[in-house]
Coordinates of C-alpha atoms and ligand atoms in Angstrom, one line a residue:
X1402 CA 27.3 -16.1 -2.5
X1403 CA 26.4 -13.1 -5.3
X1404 CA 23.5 -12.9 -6.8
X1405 CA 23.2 -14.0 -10.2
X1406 CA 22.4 -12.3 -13.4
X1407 CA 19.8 -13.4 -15.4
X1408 CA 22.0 -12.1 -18.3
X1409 CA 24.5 -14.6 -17.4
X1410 CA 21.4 -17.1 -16.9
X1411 CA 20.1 -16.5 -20.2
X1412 CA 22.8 -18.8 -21.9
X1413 CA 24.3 -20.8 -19.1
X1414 CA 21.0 -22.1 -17.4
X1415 CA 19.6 -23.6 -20.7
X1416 CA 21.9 -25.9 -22.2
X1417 CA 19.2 -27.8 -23.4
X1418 CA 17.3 -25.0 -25.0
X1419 CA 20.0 -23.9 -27.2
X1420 CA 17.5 -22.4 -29.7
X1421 CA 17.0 -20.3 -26.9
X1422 CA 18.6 -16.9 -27.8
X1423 CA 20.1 -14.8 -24.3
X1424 CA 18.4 -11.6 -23.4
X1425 CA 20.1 -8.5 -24.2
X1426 CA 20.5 -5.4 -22.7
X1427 CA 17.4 -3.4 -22.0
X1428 CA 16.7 -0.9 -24.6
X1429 CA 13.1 0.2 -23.5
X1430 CA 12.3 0.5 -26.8
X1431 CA 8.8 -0.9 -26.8
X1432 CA 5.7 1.4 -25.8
X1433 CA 4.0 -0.2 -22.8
X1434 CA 1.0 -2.1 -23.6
X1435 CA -2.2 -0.7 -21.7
X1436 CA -4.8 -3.4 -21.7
X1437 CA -8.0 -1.8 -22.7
X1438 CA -11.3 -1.4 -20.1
X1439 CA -13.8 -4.4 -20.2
X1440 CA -17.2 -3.4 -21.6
X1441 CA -20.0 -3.3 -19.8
X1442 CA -23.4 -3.4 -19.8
X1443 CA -26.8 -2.8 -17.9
X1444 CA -29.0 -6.0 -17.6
X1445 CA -32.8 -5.2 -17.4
X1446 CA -31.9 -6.3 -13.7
X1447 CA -30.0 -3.6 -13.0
X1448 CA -26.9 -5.7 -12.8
X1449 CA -23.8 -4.8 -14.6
X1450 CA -22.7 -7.3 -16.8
X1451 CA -19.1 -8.2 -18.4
X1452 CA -18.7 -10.9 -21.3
X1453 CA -15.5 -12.8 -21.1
X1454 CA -14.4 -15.4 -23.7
X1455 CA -11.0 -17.8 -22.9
X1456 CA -9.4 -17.8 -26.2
X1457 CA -6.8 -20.1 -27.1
X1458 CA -6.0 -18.5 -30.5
X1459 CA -4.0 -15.2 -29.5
X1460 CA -1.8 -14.4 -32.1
X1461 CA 0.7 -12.0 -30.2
X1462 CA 4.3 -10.6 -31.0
X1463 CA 6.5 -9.8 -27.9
X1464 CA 10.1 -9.9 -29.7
X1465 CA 11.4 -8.6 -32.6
X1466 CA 9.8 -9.9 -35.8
X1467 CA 8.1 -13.1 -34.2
X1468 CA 4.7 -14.1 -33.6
X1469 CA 4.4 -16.0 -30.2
X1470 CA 0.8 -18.7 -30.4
X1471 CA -0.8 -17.3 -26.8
X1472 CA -3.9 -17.6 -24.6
X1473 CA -6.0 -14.5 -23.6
X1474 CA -9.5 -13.1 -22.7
X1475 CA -11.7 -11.3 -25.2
X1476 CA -7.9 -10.9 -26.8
X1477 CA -4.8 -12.3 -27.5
X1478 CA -3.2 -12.4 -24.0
X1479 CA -4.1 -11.3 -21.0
X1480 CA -7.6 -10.0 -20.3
X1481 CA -9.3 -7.0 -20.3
X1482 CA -9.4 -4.5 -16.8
X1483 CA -12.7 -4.8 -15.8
X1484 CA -13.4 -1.8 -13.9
X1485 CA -16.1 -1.8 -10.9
X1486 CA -17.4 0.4 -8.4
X1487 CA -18.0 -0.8 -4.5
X1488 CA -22.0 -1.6 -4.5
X1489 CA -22.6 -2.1 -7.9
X1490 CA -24.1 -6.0 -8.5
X1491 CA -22.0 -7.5 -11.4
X1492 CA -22.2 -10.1 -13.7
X1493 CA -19.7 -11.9 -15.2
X1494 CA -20.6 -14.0 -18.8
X1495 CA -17.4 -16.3 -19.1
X1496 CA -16.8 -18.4 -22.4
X1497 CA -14.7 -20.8 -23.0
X1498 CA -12.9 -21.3 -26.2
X1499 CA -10.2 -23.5 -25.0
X1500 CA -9.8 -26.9 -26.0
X1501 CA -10.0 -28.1 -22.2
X1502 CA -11.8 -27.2 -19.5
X1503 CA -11.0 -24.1 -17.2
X1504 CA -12.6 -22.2 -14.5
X1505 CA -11.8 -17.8 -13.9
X1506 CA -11.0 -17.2 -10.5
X1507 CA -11.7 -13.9 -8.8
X1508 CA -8.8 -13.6 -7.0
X1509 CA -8.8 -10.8 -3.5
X1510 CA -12.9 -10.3 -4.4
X1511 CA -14.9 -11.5 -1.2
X1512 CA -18.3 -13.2 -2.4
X1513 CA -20.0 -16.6 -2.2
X1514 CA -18.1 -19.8 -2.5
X1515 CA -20.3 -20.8 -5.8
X1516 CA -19.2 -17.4 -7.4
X1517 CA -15.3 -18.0 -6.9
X1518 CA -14.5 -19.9 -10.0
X1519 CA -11.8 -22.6 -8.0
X1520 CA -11.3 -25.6 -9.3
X1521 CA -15.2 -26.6 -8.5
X1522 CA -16.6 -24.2 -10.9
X1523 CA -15.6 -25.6 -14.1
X1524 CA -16.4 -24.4 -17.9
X1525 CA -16.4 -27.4 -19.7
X1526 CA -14.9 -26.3 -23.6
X1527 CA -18.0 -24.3 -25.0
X1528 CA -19.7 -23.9 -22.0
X1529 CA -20.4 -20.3 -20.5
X1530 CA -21.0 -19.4 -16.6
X1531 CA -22.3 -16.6 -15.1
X1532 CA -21.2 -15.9 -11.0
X1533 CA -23.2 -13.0 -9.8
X1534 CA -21.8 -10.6 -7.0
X1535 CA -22.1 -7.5 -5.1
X1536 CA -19.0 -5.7 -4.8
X1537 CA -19.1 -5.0 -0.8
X1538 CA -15.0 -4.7 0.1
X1539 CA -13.0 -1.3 -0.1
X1540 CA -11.4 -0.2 -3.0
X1541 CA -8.8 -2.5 -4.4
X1542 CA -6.5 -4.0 -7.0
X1543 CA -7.8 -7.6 -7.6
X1544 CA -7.5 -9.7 -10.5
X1545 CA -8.7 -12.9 -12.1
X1546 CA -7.1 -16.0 -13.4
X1547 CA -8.0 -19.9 -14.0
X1548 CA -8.2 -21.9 -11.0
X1549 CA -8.5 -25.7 -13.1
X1550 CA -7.2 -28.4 -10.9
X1551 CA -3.5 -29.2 -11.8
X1552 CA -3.5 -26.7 -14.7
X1553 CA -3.6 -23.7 -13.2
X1554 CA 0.6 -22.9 -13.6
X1555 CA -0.5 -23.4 -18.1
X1556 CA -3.2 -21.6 -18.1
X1557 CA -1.7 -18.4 -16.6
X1558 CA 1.7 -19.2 -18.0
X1559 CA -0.2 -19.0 -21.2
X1560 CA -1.5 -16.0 -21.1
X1561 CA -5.2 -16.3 -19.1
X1562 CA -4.8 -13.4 -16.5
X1563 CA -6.7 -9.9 -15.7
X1564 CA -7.0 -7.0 -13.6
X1565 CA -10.2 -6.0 -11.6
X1566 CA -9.8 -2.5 -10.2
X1567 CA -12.6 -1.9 -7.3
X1568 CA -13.5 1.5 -7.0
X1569 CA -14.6 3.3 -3.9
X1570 CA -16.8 6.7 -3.7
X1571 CA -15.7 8.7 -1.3
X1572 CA -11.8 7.7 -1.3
X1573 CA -9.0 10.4 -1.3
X1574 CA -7.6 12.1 -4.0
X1575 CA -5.3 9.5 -6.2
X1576 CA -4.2 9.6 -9.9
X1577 CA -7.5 7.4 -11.1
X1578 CA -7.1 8.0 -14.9
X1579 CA -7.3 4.4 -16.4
X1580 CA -4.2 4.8 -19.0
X1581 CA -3.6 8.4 -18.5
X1582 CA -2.1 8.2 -14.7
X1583 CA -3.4 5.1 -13.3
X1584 CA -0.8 2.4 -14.7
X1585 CA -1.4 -1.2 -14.4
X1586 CA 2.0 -3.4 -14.5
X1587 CA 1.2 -6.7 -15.0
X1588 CA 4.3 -8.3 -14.1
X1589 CA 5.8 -12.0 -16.2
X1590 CA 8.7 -14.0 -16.8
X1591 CA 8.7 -16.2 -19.5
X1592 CA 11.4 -17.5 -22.0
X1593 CA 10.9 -17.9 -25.6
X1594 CA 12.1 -20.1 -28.3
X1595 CA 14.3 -18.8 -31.6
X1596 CA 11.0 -18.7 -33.0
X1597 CA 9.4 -17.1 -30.6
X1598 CA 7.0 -19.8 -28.9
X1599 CA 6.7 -19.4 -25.3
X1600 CA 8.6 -22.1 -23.7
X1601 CA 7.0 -24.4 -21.6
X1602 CA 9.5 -26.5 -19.7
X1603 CA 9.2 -26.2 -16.3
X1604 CA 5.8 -25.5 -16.4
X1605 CA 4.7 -28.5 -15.3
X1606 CA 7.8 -29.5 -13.5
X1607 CA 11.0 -28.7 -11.4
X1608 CA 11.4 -27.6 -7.5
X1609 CA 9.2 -24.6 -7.9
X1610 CA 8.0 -24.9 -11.8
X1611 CA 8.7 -22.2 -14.5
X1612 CA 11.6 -19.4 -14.1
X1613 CA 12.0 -17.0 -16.9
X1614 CA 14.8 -15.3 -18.2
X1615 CA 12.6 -12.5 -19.8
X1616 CA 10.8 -10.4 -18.2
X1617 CA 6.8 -9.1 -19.6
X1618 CA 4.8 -6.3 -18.8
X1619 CA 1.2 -6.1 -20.1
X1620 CA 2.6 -8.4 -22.6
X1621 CA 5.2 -6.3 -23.4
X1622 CA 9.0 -7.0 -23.5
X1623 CA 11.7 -4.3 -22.7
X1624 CA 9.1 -1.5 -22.2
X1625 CA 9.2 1.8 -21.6
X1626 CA 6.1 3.5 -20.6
X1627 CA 5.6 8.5 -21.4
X1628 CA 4.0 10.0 -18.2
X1629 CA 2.1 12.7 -18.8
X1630 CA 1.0 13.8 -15.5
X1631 CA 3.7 14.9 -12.8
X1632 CA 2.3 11.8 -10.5
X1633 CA 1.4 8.4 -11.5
X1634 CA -0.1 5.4 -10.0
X1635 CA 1.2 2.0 -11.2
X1636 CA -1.1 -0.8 -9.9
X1637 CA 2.0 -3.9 -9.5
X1638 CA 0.7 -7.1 -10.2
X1639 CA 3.2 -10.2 -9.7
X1640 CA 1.4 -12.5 -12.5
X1641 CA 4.6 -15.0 -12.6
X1642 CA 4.2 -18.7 -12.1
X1643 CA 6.9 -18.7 -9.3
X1644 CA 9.3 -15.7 -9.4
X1645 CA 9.5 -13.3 -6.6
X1646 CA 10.4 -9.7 -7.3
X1647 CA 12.2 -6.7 -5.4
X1648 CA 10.5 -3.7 -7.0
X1649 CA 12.5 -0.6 -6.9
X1650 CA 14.3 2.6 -8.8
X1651 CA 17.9 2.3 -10.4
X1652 CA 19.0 5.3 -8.9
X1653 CA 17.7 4.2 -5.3
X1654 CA 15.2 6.5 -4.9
X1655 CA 12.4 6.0 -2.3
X1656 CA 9.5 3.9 -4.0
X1657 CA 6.1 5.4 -2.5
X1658 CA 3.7 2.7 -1.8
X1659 CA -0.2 3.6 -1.2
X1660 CA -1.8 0.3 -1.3
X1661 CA -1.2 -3.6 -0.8
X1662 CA -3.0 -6.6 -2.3
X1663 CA -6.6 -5.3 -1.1
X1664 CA -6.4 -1.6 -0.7
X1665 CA -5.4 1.8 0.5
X1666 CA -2.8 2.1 3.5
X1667 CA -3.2 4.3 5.9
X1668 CA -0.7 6.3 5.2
X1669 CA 1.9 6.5 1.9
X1670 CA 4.3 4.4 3.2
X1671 CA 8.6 5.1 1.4
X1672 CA 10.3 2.2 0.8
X1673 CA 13.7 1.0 -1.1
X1674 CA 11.8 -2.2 -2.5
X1675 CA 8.2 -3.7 -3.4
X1676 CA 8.2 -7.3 -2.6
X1677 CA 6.1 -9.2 -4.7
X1678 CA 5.7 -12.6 -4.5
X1679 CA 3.3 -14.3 -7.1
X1680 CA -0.7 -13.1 -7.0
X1681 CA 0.8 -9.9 -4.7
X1682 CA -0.3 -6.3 -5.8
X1683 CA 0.3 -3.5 -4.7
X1684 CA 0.0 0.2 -5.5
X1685 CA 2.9 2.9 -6.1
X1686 CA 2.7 6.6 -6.9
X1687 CA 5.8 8.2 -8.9
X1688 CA 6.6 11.9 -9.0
X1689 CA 8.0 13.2 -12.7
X1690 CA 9.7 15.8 -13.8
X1691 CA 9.6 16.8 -17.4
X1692 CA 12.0 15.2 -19.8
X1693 CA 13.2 12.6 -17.0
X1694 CA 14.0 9.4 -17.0
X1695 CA 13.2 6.7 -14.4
X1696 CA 14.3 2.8 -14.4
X1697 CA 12.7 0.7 -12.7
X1698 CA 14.1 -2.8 -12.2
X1699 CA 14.0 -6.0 -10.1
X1700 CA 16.8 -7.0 -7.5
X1701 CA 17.1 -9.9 -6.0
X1702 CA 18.0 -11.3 -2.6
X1703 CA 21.0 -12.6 -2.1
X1704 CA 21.2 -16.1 -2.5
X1705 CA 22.9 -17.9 0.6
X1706 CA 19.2 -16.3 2.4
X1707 CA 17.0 -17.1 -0.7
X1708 CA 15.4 -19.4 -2.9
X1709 CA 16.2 -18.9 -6.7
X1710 CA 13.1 -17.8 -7.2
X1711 CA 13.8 -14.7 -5.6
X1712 CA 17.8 -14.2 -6.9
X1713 CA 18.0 -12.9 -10.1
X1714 CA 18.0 -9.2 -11.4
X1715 CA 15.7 -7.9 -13.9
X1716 CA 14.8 -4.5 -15.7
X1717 CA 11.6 -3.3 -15.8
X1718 CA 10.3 -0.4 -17.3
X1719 CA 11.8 3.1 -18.4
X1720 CA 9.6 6.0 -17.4
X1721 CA 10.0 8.7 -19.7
X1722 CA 8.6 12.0 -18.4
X1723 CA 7.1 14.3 -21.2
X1724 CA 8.4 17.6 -21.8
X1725 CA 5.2 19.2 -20.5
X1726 CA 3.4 17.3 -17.6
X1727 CA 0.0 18.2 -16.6
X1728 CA 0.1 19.3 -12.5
X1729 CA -1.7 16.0 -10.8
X1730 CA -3.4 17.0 -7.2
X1731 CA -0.7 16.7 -4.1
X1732 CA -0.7 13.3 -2.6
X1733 CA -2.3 12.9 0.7
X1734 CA -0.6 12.9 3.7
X1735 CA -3.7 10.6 5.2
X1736 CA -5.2 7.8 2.4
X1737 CA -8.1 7.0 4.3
X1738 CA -7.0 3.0 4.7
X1739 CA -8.6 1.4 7.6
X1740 CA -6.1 -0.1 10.8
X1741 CA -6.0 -3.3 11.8
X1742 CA -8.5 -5.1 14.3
X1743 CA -6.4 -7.3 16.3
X1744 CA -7.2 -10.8 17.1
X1745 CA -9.7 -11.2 19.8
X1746 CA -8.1 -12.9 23.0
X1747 CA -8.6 -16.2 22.6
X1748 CA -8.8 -16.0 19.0
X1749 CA -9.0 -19.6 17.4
X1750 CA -5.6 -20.2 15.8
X1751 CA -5.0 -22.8 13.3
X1752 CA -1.9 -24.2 12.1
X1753 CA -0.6 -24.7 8.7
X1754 CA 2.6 -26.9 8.3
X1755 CA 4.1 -26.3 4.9
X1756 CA 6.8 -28.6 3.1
X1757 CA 7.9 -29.2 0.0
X1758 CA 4.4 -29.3 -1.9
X1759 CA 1.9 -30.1 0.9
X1760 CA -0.3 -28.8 3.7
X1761 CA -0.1 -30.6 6.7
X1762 CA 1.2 -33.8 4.9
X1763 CA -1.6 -33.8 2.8
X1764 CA -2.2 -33.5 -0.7
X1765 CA -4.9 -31.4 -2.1
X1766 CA -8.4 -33.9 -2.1
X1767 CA -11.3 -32.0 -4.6
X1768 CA -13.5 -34.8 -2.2
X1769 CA -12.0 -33.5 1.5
X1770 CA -13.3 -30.2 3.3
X1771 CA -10.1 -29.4 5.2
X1772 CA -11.3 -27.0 7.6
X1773 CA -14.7 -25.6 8.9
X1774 CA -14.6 -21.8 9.5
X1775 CA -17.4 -20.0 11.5
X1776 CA -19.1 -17.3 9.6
X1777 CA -17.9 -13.7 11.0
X1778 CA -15.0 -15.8 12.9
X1779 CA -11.7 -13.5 13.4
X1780 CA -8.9 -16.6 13.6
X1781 CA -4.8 -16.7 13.9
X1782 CA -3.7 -18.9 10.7
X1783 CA -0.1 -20.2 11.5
X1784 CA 1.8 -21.3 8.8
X1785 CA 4.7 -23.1 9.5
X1786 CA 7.4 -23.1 6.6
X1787 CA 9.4 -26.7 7.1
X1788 CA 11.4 -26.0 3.6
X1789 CA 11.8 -23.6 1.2
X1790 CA 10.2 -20.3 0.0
X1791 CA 6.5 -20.5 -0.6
X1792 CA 3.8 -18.0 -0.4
X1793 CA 0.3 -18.3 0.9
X1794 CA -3.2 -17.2 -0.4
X1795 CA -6.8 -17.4 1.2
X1796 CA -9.5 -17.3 -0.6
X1797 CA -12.5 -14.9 0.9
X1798 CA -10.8 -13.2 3.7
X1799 CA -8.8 -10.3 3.8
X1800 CA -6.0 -10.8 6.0
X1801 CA -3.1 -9.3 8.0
X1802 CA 0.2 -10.2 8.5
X1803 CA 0.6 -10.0 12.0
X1804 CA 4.0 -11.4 12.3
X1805 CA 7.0 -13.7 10.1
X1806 CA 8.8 -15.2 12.9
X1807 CA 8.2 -13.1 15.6
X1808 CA 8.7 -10.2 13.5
X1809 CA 5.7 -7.9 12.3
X1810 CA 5.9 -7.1 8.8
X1811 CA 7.3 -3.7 7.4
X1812 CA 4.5 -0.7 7.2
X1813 CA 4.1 -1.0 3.8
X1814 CA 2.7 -4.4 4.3
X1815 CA 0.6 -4.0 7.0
X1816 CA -2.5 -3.3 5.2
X1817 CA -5.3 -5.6 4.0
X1818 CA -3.7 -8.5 2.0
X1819 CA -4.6 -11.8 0.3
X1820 CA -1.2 -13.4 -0.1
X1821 CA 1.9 -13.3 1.9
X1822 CA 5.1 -14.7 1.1
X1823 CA 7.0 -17.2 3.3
X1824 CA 10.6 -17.1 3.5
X1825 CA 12.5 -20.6 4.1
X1826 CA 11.6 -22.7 7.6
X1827 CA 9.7 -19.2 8.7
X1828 CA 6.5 -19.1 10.6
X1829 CA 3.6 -16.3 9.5
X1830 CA 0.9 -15.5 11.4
X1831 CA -2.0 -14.0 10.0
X1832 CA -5.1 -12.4 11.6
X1833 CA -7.9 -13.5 9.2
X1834 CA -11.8 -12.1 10.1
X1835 CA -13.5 -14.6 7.3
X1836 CA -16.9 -13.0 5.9
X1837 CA -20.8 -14.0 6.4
X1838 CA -21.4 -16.2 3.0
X1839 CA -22.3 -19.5 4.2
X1840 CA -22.6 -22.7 2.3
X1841 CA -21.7 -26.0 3.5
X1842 CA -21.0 -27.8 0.6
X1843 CA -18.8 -25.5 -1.6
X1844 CA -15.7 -24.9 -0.1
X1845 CA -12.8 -21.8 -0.6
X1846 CA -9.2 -22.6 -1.3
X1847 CA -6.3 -21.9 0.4
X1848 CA -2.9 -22.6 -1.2
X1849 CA 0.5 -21.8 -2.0
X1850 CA 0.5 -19.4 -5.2
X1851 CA 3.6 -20.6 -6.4
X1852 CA 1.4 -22.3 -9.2
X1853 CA 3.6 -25.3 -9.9
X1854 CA 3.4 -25.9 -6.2
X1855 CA -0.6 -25.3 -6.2
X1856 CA -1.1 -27.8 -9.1
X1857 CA 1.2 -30.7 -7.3
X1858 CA -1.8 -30.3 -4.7
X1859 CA -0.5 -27.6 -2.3
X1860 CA -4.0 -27.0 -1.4
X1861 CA -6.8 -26.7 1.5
X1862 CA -10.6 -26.3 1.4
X1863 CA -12.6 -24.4 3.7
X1864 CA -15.9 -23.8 4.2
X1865 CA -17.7 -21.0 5.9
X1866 CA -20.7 -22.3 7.7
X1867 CA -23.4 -20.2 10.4
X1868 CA -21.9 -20.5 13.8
X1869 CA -22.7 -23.2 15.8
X1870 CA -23.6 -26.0 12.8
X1871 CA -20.0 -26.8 12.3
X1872 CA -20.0 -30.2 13.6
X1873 CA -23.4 -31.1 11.6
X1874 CA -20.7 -30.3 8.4
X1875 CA -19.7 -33.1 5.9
X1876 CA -16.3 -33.5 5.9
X1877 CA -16.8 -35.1 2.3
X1878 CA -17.9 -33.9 -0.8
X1879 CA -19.1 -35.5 -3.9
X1880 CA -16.8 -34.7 -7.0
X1881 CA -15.7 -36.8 -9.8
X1882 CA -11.5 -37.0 -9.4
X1883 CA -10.1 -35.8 -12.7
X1884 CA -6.4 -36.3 -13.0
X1885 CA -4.2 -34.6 -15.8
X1886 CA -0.9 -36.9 -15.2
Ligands
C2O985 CU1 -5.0 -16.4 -7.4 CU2 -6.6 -19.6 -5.6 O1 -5.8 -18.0 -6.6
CU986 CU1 -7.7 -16.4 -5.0
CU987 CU1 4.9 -23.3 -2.5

């Protein structure tokens, strides 16, 4: 079977939307929205301290001559980056101005359970709640999102999402210019009404919940973005409810790959394609020449091997080289990214059977501590695909893919990583060393990030407890249900 175009899908998949106008051809015609820096400031405490406000009042315009109602942080849509350095104690002041509660998730950021902002740590509407950290993990691309139970796949859909870029003395020479040569690409599909509402059907339903026909970078549509430098780094971000991407040039040249979800390789890595599946990141550098142009676009698998949520073809982004470009520093042959520990012998290994929207025929339970986890403890997790494509994300841990059916993962994925996709009926191993914050009564999440699937209660709790008290751990915790169908 041939892959299908989501030109083609624009007008044949939505019979029922027929307000719905089709996509066009790409034009690039937009300049590339570059979401601005968080402020900061110093607390008499010494602790750096960001103020973050949930808005539900963003007024934003993404097509032509439309004004599309959104949802966004201190803005409206999307968040600010906040920008942090490895050490540095930060604290976060979130608001929120929704008209329902919400949580903000720190999503790839190791730090205690009662800082995570899951579904436990909820805002009520006009509440505020400060998590505290230090930033003690290598420099990364994370980001932040809500994590409300069953309303996750709105929120972000929305508009509620946000990159937090760790910074690292010490690291090798890379394009760190935040908007100058240091690009984020926060990467969505939506579909909008004649109008130009976002339209939510799907959101909250279907196989795997909302696929667009439009594709949104940084909240912008058909976007091209003018390097100025002869390299730049674009920090990828899959921030879709449930679409996969293939992340590569038109003309087929080599995409150079530095980093994965949670930091530097060891090595640039060449590849045809990024694979992203939704919460992935990772990290590209791109050589320009003056005056040139550069597509890059999204291909899709082909579909007698896939799921549709990894099919479809999209354009991305034009880059546009200026006619001058200031000379950027040679790119390292060596990036300094640490290698993998394997698994201990013996190494505990705990299994994961996925289906269509549970985890080892469960459902997700706010009440039920799913798994005890050792502080310090370096585990296998196996997770058994039954059904079709789903990803998988831990919470706390920086992980390794250590195989996907037998198979270990391409070099450009074999750095530290949060989330891994998993293709149809495939098993992934993972090699997982989980960190030294203990507390036995607020668990971590792990779940598909396919957020339709996360909200029907594909999810797990862990808790991280000091070795050897596991079996003195409630297996129960006390939380009032709440229940938004
Ligand atoms: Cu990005 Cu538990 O989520
Ligand atoms: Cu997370
Ligand atoms: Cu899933």
């Amino acid at each position: 079977m041939k892959r299908r175009s989501v030109l083609l899908l624009g007008t044949l998949g939505l019979a029922a939307c027929s307000a719905e106008p089709p996509p066009h051809e790409p034009t690039y015609t937009n300049r590339l929205r570059i979401p601005p820096l968080a402020d900061s400031r110093k607390s008499a405490d010494g602790a750096t301290e960001f103020a973050l406000e949930l808005r539900a009042d963003g007024r934003s315009s993404f097509l032509p001559g439309t004004v599309t109602t959104t949802w966004g942080i201190n803005g409206a849509y999307l968040g600010p980056v906040i920008r942090a350095t490895r050490g540095d104690r930060v604290r976060m002041i979130v608001t929120n101005r929704l008209p329902e509660v919400s949580t903000l998730h720190w999503h790839g950021m190791r730090l205690p359970a009662r800082m995570d902002g899951g579904p436990h740590q909820t805002i009520a509407t006009g509440a505020t709640w400060q998590p505290e950290w230090t930033i003690e993990q290598a420099a990364a691309t994370t980001w932040f999102h809500p994590h409300p139970h069953e309303r996750t796949a709105m929120h972000v859909y929305r508009g509620l999402a946000g990159l937090f870029l760790i910074d690292e003395p010490g690291g090798p020479d890379l394009p760190d210019r935040y908007g100058v040569d240091d690009i984020p690409l926060i990467i969505q599909d939506k579909r909008f009404s004649a109008d130009g509402a976002l339209v939510e059907g799907g959101v909250e339903s279907g196989t795997f919940g909302f696929l667009g026909n439009r594709i949104l970078i940084n909240g912008t549509y058909d976007p091209f973005f003018e390097a100025r430098t002869s390299l730049v780094r674009f920090r990828l971000l899959n921030a879709s409810n449930a679409r996969v991407y293939r992340v590569g040039f038109t003309d087929g040249r080599p995409v150079r790959v530095i980093a994965g979800d949670l930091g530097l390789l060891e090595r640039p890595v060449d590849v045809d394609r990024v694979k992203l599946s939704p919460g992935e990141r990772a990290e590209i550098v791109v050589a320009v020449r003056p005056g040139e142009q550069l597509l890059l676009d999204s291909r899709g698998e082909d579909s007698s091997t896939a799921n549709d949520i990894e099919e479809e073809d999209f354009p991305l982004l034009k880059v546009v080289g200026a006619a001058t470009l200031a000379a950027s520093a040679a790119l390292l042959e060596s990036l300094g990214g640490a290698p993998a520990t394997p698994p201990p012998a013996g190494a505990r290994v705990r299994r994961f059977v996925l289906s269509g929207s549970e985890i080892n025929d469960r459902d997700m339970d706010l009440s039920r501590i799913d798994e005890v986890v050792p502080a310090g403890a370096h585990e296998i997790w196996e997770l058994d695909n039954t059904t079709y494509a789903h990803n998988f994300h831990i919470h706390e841990v920086p992980f390794r893919i250590l195989d996907v059916d037998g198979t270990p993962p391409p070099e450009y994925q074999r750095g530290p990583k949060d989330t891994v996709f998993v293709p149809k009926k495939a098993t992934v191993r993972l090699s997982a060393r989980f960190g030294t914050h203990t507390d036995a009564v607020t668990p971590y999440m792990y779940h598909c990030h396919i957020l339709r699937h996360e909200d029907k209660g594909m999810m797990g709790q862990f808790v991280v407890v000091a070795p050897g008290t596991e079996d003195r751990v409630s297996r129960s915790l006390p939380v009032a249900h709440t229940h938004h169908d």
